[in-house]
């Protein structure tokens, strides 16, 4: 069977058996959606973005393995801004603050993932026979020359550095640290803030879902407005949208199957798939409307598919070559983006050549209103 006969056979099958096509698409979609629960969201660090064999990253990993980790978190202890309007002296070098720093440092050192804690209280004890000073004046005298290291030059902040073990449970550690800071009584004039790469990573992971949802919704709304203006029809406007809806659904399902996680650099890929994939749906709908002027729905769809399959396949092949070329570079994150975009384009074409033709034929051949009347009327 040559290509022309194959295209004609497929076009006739879709035109004459649209319900079979719709059923197969729905079954495939259910399969993909069931896999999406296994989709992983994670933030990429430099080690994930770079290929194996980079000497700097190899040395970094060696240091991490040999010297109990290189990760650290920080807790910033600072005076409340409201204090500036009062007559109280703005100075972090007070007994109650130092004792508070010592207390939370001791609690944090008991956590499983913590190797050590460095703070102003450690510095003071090292200068005072392993004892904390009992007066503000003594603290100030001992900390002369430490401005810009354990305390800020304006004496308004101090920093606790939490040195971590390897392979920590970031979410559990963050929870424990927050609990320590919230439950430990502190002087009324200060505030504490957690920081560090692990904390930033957790915050970024929490924003993946909302950000992806927001960008996808705006993209979908914008595309809907455009196609409604083009076709001046709700039916023909919404139909091509199914292309990008199914394409995204299937792409994320396949990512879960191959265990490729979604990272921060991939949060906008869904919108990119929509922008590219909608063209496939528009081509089918536009050509079908043109063929409907002189043909029945079944004949119009057969003619439509015979005329759009080759151009759409060529476009898809060119796009796949371009996206797969992204994996030729050294940055692995570019390869991941190229992989997801390849899935999106491929599935956009698949949806445009299966579900969209089937639903168009069903919509033009069967009247939903008459069908419902027939059911209700008995």
Short mmCIF file of C-alpha atoms in Angstrom, two decimals:
data_model
loop_
_atom_site.label_atom_id
_atom_site.label_comp_id
_atom_site.label_asym_id
_atom_site.label_seq_id
_atom_site.Cartn_x
_atom_site.Cartn_y
_atom_site.Cartn_z
CA UNK A 1 0.00 0.00 0.00
CA UNK A 2 1.50 3.30 -1.09
CA UNK A 3 1.33 6.49 0.96
CA UNK A 4 -1.58 7.95 -0.98
CA UNK A 5 -3.73 4.87 -0.47
CA UNK A 6 -2.81 4.75 3.23
CA UNK A 7 -3.83 8.37 3.74
CA UNK A 8 -7.09 7.75 1.91
CA UNK A 9 -7.84 4.63 3.98
CA UNK A 10 -7.11 6.41 7.26
CA UNK A 11 -9.17 9.44 6.24
CA UNK A 12 -12.13 7.25 5.33
CA UNK A 13 -11.85 5.32 8.60
CA UNK A 14 -11.89 8.47 10.74
CA UNK A 15 -14.80 9.87 8.74
CA UNK A 16 -16.91 6.72 8.98
CA UNK A 17 -16.02 5.63 12.54
CA UNK A 18 -15.68 8.84 14.58
CA UNK A 19 -17.05 7.28 17.77
CA UNK A 20 -14.35 4.60 17.68
CA UNK A 21 -11.67 7.29 17.41
CA UNK A 22 -13.18 9.29 20.29
CA UNK A 23 -13.36 6.17 22.46
CA UNK A 24 -9.70 5.31 21.77
CA UNK A 25 -8.60 8.88 22.53
CA UNK A 26 -10.52 8.89 25.82
CA UNK A 27 -9.04 5.53 26.85
CA UNK A 28 -5.53 6.76 26.04
CA UNK A 29 -6.18 9.97 27.97
CA UNK A 30 -7.39 8.04 31.02
CA UNK A 31 -4.17 6.02 30.90
CA UNK A 32 -2.02 9.14 30.74
CA UNK A 33 -3.94 10.97 33.47
CA UNK A 34 -3.58 7.95 35.74
CA UNK A 35 0.20 8.26 35.38
CA UNK A 36 0.30 11.98 36.18
CA UNK A 37 0.09 11.19 39.89
CA UNK A 38 3.68 9.93 39.60
CA UNK A 39 4.92 13.20 38.10
CA UNK A 40 7.77 14.70 40.12
CA UNK A 41 8.46 18.39 40.66
CA UNK A 42 11.98 19.33 41.65
CA UNK A 43 14.27 22.32 41.48
CA UNK A 44 17.45 21.92 39.47
CA UNK A 45 20.79 22.82 40.97
CA UNK A 46 24.02 23.39 39.06
CA UNK A 47 24.86 19.69 39.19
CA UNK A 48 21.58 18.83 37.45
CA UNK A 49 22.02 21.47 34.75
CA UNK A 50 25.56 20.50 33.78
CA UNK A 51 26.72 17.26 32.14
CA UNK A 52 28.94 14.68 33.83
CA UNK A 53 32.67 15.26 33.66
CA UNK A 54 32.79 18.99 34.49
CA UNK A 55 35.88 19.27 36.72
CA UNK A 56 34.49 22.04 38.93
CA UNK A 57 31.37 20.01 39.75
CA UNK A 58 33.44 16.85 40.29
CA UNK A 59 35.61 18.67 42.83
CA UNK A 60 32.53 20.11 44.50
CA UNK A 61 31.05 16.62 44.86
CA UNK A 62 34.36 15.30 46.21
CA UNK A 63 34.50 18.02 48.86
CA UNK A 64 30.89 17.33 49.78
CA UNK A 65 31.55 13.60 50.20
CA UNK A 66 34.86 13.92 52.03
CA UNK A 67 34.07 16.80 54.34
CA UNK A 68 30.52 16.04 55.50
CA UNK A 69 28.69 18.23 53.09
CA UNK A 70 28.88 21.78 51.79
CA UNK A 71 25.26 22.81 52.27
CA UNK A 72 24.37 25.36 54.91
CA UNK A 73 21.37 27.34 56.06
CA UNK A 74 21.27 30.69 57.77
CA UNK A 75 19.05 32.25 60.40
CA UNK A 76 19.14 36.02 60.47
CA UNK A 77 18.41 37.53 63.87
CA UNK A 78 17.69 41.24 63.60
CA UNK A 79 16.13 44.10 65.50
CA UNK A 80 12.52 44.87 64.66
CA UNK A 81 12.16 47.92 62.37
CA UNK A 82 9.66 49.42 64.79
CA UNK A 83 12.45 49.86 67.32
CA UNK A 84 13.93 52.66 65.21
CA UNK A 85 11.14 54.99 66.21
CA UNK A 86 11.68 54.38 69.91
CA UNK A 87 14.30 55.60 72.34
CA UNK A 88 15.76 52.11 72.83
CA UNK A 89 19.36 51.68 71.63
CA UNK A 90 19.61 49.72 68.39
CA UNK A 91 22.22 47.13 69.37
CA UNK A 92 22.11 43.37 68.89
CA UNK A 93 24.94 42.95 71.42
CA UNK A 94 22.78 42.37 74.48
CA UNK A 95 22.68 39.49 76.96
CA UNK A 96 19.08 38.46 76.28
CA UNK A 97 19.65 38.28 72.51
CA UNK A 98 22.91 36.35 72.83
CA UNK A 99 21.26 33.88 75.24
CA UNK A 100 18.39 33.45 72.78
CA UNK A 101 20.83 32.77 69.94
CA UNK A 102 22.63 30.23 72.14
CA UNK A 103 19.36 28.48 73.03
CA UNK A 104 18.08 28.05 69.48
CA UNK A 105 21.58 27.00 68.37
CA UNK A 106 21.62 24.22 70.96
CA UNK A 107 18.18 23.01 69.87
CA UNK A 108 19.13 23.05 66.20
CA UNK A 109 22.33 21.06 66.81
CA UNK A 110 20.18 18.21 68.14
CA UNK A 111 18.51 17.75 64.74
CA UNK A 112 19.61 14.69 62.78
CA UNK A 113 20.57 16.51 59.59
CA UNK A 114 22.62 19.22 61.34
CA UNK A 115 26.39 18.86 61.68
CA UNK A 116 27.12 22.08 63.58
CA UNK A 117 25.90 25.62 64.24
CA UNK A 118 28.10 28.72 64.14
CA UNK A 119 26.85 31.87 65.84
CA UNK A 120 27.80 34.91 67.87
CA UNK A 121 27.35 32.88 71.05
CA UNK A 122 30.00 30.38 69.89
CA UNK A 123 32.40 33.24 69.22
CA UNK A 124 31.77 34.77 72.64
CA UNK A 125 32.28 31.45 74.44
CA UNK A 126 35.53 30.85 72.58
CA UNK A 127 36.76 34.22 73.86
CA UNK A 128 35.47 33.81 77.41
CA UNK A 129 36.55 30.38 78.69
CA UNK A 130 33.55 28.63 77.10
CA UNK A 131 31.09 30.79 79.02
CA UNK A 132 28.63 33.42 77.87
CA UNK A 133 29.28 36.94 79.18
CA UNK A 134 26.84 38.17 81.81
CA UNK A 135 26.64 41.82 80.80
CA UNK A 136 26.10 43.89 77.67
CA UNK A 137 29.30 45.84 78.24
CA UNK A 138 31.39 42.68 78.37
CA UNK A 139 29.76 41.41 75.16
CA UNK A 140 30.58 44.64 73.35
CA UNK A 141 34.19 44.53 74.51
CA UNK A 142 34.66 40.92 73.38
CA UNK A 143 33.11 41.54 69.95
CA UNK A 144 35.37 44.44 69.04
CA UNK A 145 36.78 43.65 65.60
CA UNK A 146 34.06 41.13 64.72
CA UNK A 147 31.83 43.68 62.99
CA UNK A 148 30.93 42.42 59.52
CA UNK A 149 31.44 38.76 60.48
CA UNK A 150 29.34 37.44 63.38
CA UNK A 151 27.47 40.74 63.75
CA UNK A 152 26.67 43.48 61.25
CA UNK A 153 28.58 46.74 61.21
CA UNK A 154 25.51 48.65 62.36
CA UNK A 155 25.02 46.22 65.28
CA UNK A 156 21.44 45.47 64.19
CA UNK A 157 21.77 41.87 62.96
CA UNK A 158 23.59 38.64 63.68
CA UNK A 159 23.72 35.40 61.76
CA UNK A 160 23.48 31.73 62.71
CA UNK A 161 25.05 29.41 60.15
CA UNK A 162 23.69 25.86 60.18
CA UNK A 163 26.12 23.37 58.61
CA UNK A 164 24.30 20.34 57.23
CA UNK A 165 25.08 16.69 56.62
CA UNK A 166 24.79 15.15 53.14
CA UNK A 167 21.44 14.15 51.63
CA UNK A 168 19.23 15.95 54.11
CA UNK A 169 15.44 15.79 54.05
CA UNK A 170 14.93 19.46 53.21
CA UNK A 171 11.18 19.55 53.83
CA UNK A 172 11.44 17.83 57.23
CA UNK A 173 14.41 20.00 58.27
CA UNK A 174 12.57 23.18 57.28
CA UNK A 175 9.58 22.07 59.32
CA UNK A 176 11.75 21.35 62.38
CA UNK A 177 13.57 24.67 62.13
CA UNK A 178 10.32 26.61 61.86
CA UNK A 179 8.97 24.79 64.90
CA UNK A 180 12.09 25.66 66.93
CA UNK A 181 11.87 29.33 65.98
CA UNK A 182 8.14 29.51 66.67
CA UNK A 183 8.18 27.72 70.03
CA UNK A 184 11.35 29.19 71.54
CA UNK A 185 10.60 32.39 73.53
CA UNK A 186 12.51 35.32 72.12
CA UNK A 187 13.15 38.92 73.15
CA UNK A 188 10.31 41.14 72.01
CA UNK A 189 12.51 43.52 70.04
CA UNK A 190 13.91 41.01 67.54
CA UNK A 191 12.75 38.89 64.59
CA UNK A 192 14.20 35.79 62.93
CA UNK A 193 14.32 34.79 59.26
CA UNK A 194 15.38 31.51 57.64
CA UNK A 195 17.45 31.52 54.46
CA UNK A 196 19.72 29.33 52.36
CA UNK A 197 19.71 27.38 49.10
CA UNK A 198 17.61 24.53 50.48
CA UNK A 199 14.95 26.95 51.69
CA UNK A 200 14.94 28.75 48.35
CA UNK A 201 14.58 25.40 46.57
CA UNK A 202 11.58 24.47 48.72
CA UNK A 203 9.90 27.80 48.02
CA UNK A 204 10.51 27.39 44.30
CA UNK A 205 9.06 23.88 44.34
CA UNK A 206 5.94 25.24 46.04
CA UNK A 207 5.53 27.81 43.26
CA UNK A 208 5.93 25.33 40.36
CA UNK A 209 2.30 24.22 40.38
CA UNK A 210 0.67 27.66 40.80
CA UNK A 211 3.00 29.27 38.26
CA UNK A 212 2.43 26.56 35.67
CA UNK A 213 -1.31 26.73 36.23
CA UNK A 214 -1.34 30.51 35.93
CA UNK A 215 0.69 30.66 32.71
CA UNK A 216 -1.29 27.80 31.17
CA UNK A 217 -4.64 29.38 32.01
CA UNK A 218 -3.63 32.75 30.56
CA UNK A 219 -2.28 31.07 27.43
CA UNK A 220 -5.45 29.01 27.02
CA UNK A 221 -7.66 32.08 27.47
CA UNK A 222 -5.66 34.13 24.98
CA UNK A 223 -5.71 31.34 22.39
CA UNK A 224 -9.46 30.86 22.89
CA UNK A 225 -10.13 34.54 22.24
CA UNK A 226 -8.06 34.41 19.03
CA UNK A 227 -9.73 31.30 17.61
CA UNK A 228 -13.20 32.60 18.49
CA UNK A 229 -12.43 35.78 16.57
CA UNK A 230 -11.07 33.78 13.61
CA UNK A 231 -13.95 31.30 13.30
CA UNK A 232 -16.76 33.46 14.74
CA UNK A 233 -18.24 30.26 16.14
CA UNK A 234 -18.25 28.74 19.60
CA UNK A 235 -18.26 25.22 18.15
CA UNK A 236 -15.40 25.78 15.75
CA UNK A 237 -13.61 27.95 18.31
CA UNK A 238 -13.54 25.38 21.09
CA UNK A 239 -12.81 22.35 18.90
CA UNK A 240 -9.15 23.17 18.08
CA UNK A 241 -8.52 23.81 21.78
CA UNK A 242 -8.89 20.08 22.39
CA UNK A 243 -5.63 19.66 20.47
CA UNK A 244 -3.54 21.50 23.05
CA UNK A 245 -5.53 20.18 26.01
CA UNK A 246 -4.87 16.58 25.03
CA UNK A 247 -1.29 17.37 24.00
CA UNK A 248 -0.45 18.76 27.44
CA UNK A 249 -2.28 15.95 29.20
CA UNK A 250 -0.46 13.25 27.23
CA UNK A 251 2.91 15.00 27.49
CA UNK A 252 2.80 15.20 31.29
CA UNK A 253 1.61 11.60 31.46
CA UNK A 254 4.54 10.45 29.34
CA UNK A 255 6.97 12.49 31.45
CA UNK A 256 5.70 10.58 34.48
CA UNK A 257 6.10 7.25 32.68
CA UNK A 258 9.73 7.93 31.73
CA UNK A 259 10.37 9.46 35.19
CA UNK A 260 11.49 12.86 33.88
CA UNK A 261 10.78 15.47 36.60
CA UNK A 262 9.35 18.93 36.02
CA UNK A 263 11.88 21.58 37.02
CA UNK A 264 11.71 25.34 37.48
CA UNK A 265 13.05 25.97 33.97
CA UNK A 266 10.21 23.92 32.45
CA UNK A 267 7.26 25.70 34.07
CA UNK A 268 6.53 27.74 30.93
CA UNK A 269 6.82 24.84 28.47
CA UNK A 270 3.11 24.06 28.74
CA UNK A 271 2.27 27.51 27.35
CA UNK A 272 4.82 27.04 24.58
CA UNK A 273 3.19 23.75 23.61
CA UNK A 274 -0.16 25.52 23.44
CA UNK A 275 1.22 28.28 21.24
CA UNK A 276 2.70 25.81 18.77
CA UNK A 277 0.12 23.03 19.00
CA UNK A 278 -2.99 25.14 18.38
CA UNK A 279 -1.88 25.56 14.75
CA UNK A 280 -2.52 21.87 14.09
CA UNK A 281 -6.10 22.09 15.32
CA UNK A 282 -6.76 25.31 13.40
CA UNK A 283 -5.52 23.75 10.15
CA UNK A 284 -7.94 20.83 10.42
CA UNK A 285 -10.95 22.98 11.39
CA UNK A 286 -10.27 25.63 8.76
CA UNK A 287 -9.86 23.07 5.96
CA UNK A 288 -12.96 21.17 7.11
CA UNK A 289 -15.08 24.33 6.98
CA UNK A 290 -13.85 24.95 3.45
CA UNK A 291 -14.67 21.38 2.29
CA UNK A 292 -18.12 21.53 3.93
CA UNK A 293 -19.25 24.08 1.35
CA UNK A 294 -19.64 21.36 -1.29
CA UNK A 295 -19.51 18.02 0.56
CA UNK A 296 -21.20 16.00 3.26
CA UNK A 297 -19.47 15.91 6.69
CA UNK A 298 -17.94 12.50 6.04
CA UNK A 299 -16.71 13.44 2.57
CA UNK A 300 -15.46 16.80 3.80
CA UNK A 301 -13.40 15.20 6.56
CA UNK A 302 -11.92 12.62 4.19
CA UNK A 303 -10.81 15.40 1.86
CA UNK A 304 -9.55 17.45 4.80
CA UNK A 305 -7.31 14.74 6.20
CA UNK A 306 -5.97 13.79 2.78
CA UNK A 307 -4.85 17.39 2.31
CA UNK A 308 -3.48 18.24 5.78
CA UNK A 309 -1.72 15.07 6.96
CA UNK A 310 1.40 15.49 4.83
CA UNK A 311 1.92 19.24 5.56
CA UNK A 312 1.29 18.68 9.27
CA UNK A 313 3.65 15.69 9.35
CA UNK A 314 6.34 17.73 7.64
CA UNK A 315 5.91 20.56 10.14
CA UNK A 316 6.04 18.12 13.04
CA UNK A 317 9.18 16.42 11.72
CA UNK A 318 10.93 19.78 11.30
CA UNK A 319 9.94 20.82 14.83
CA UNK A 320 11.11 17.51 16.30
CA UNK A 321 14.49 17.87 14.61
CA UNK A 322 14.85 21.36 16.04
CA UNK A 323 13.84 20.37 19.56
CA UNK A 324 15.97 17.24 19.59
CA UNK A 325 18.93 19.36 18.50
CA UNK A 326 18.64 21.08 21.88
CA UNK A 327 20.02 17.90 23.45
CA UNK A 328 23.29 18.24 21.52
CA UNK A 329 24.56 20.96 23.86
CA UNK A 330 26.16 20.40 27.26
CA UNK A 331 23.35 21.92 29.33
CA UNK A 332 21.07 19.06 30.35
CA UNK A 333 18.22 21.44 31.18
CA UNK A 334 18.03 22.40 27.49
CA UNK A 335 17.75 18.72 26.58
CA UNK A 336 14.87 18.31 29.06
CA UNK A 337 13.03 21.29 27.58
CA UNK A 338 13.59 19.89 24.09
CA UNK A 339 12.24 16.51 25.18
CA UNK A 340 9.04 17.97 26.60
CA UNK A 341 8.53 20.24 23.59
CA UNK A 342 9.01 17.23 21.29
CA UNK A 343 6.32 15.34 23.17
CA UNK A 344 4.01 18.35 23.01
CA UNK A 345 4.35 18.86 19.25
CA UNK A 346 4.04 15.16 18.49
CA UNK A 347 0.91 14.79 20.62
CA UNK A 348 -0.58 18.01 19.21
CA UNK A 349 -0.42 16.53 15.73
CA UNK A 350 -1.80 13.21 16.99
CA UNK A 351 -4.77 14.90 18.66
CA UNK A 352 -5.39 17.08 15.60
CA UNK A 353 -5.53 14.02 13.33
CA UNK A 354 -7.68 11.88 15.62
CA UNK A 355 -9.96 13.57 18.12
CA UNK A 356 -10.51 16.85 16.26
CA UNK A 357 -11.67 15.19 12.98
CA UNK A 358 -13.86 12.72 14.86
CA UNK A 359 -15.57 15.37 16.97
CA UNK A 360 -16.11 17.60 13.92
CA UNK A 361 -17.83 14.77 12.02
CA UNK A 362 -19.96 13.91 15.03
CA UNK A 363 -20.89 17.56 15.53
CA UNK A 364 -21.96 18.01 11.92
CA UNK A 365 -23.68 14.64 11.51
CA UNK A 366 -25.52 14.24 14.80
CA UNK A 367 -27.70 16.91 16.35
CA UNK A 368 -27.26 16.88 20.11
CA UNK A 369 -30.53 18.73 20.59
CA UNK A 370 -32.52 16.19 18.54
CA UNK A 371 -30.72 13.31 20.22
CA UNK A 372 -31.67 14.59 23.67
CA UNK A 373 -35.26 15.14 22.56
CA UNK A 374 -35.38 11.58 21.31
CA UNK A 375 -34.13 10.25 24.65
CA UNK A 376 -36.45 12.43 26.73
CA UNK A 377 -39.41 11.77 24.46
CA UNK A 378 -38.89 8.14 24.91
#
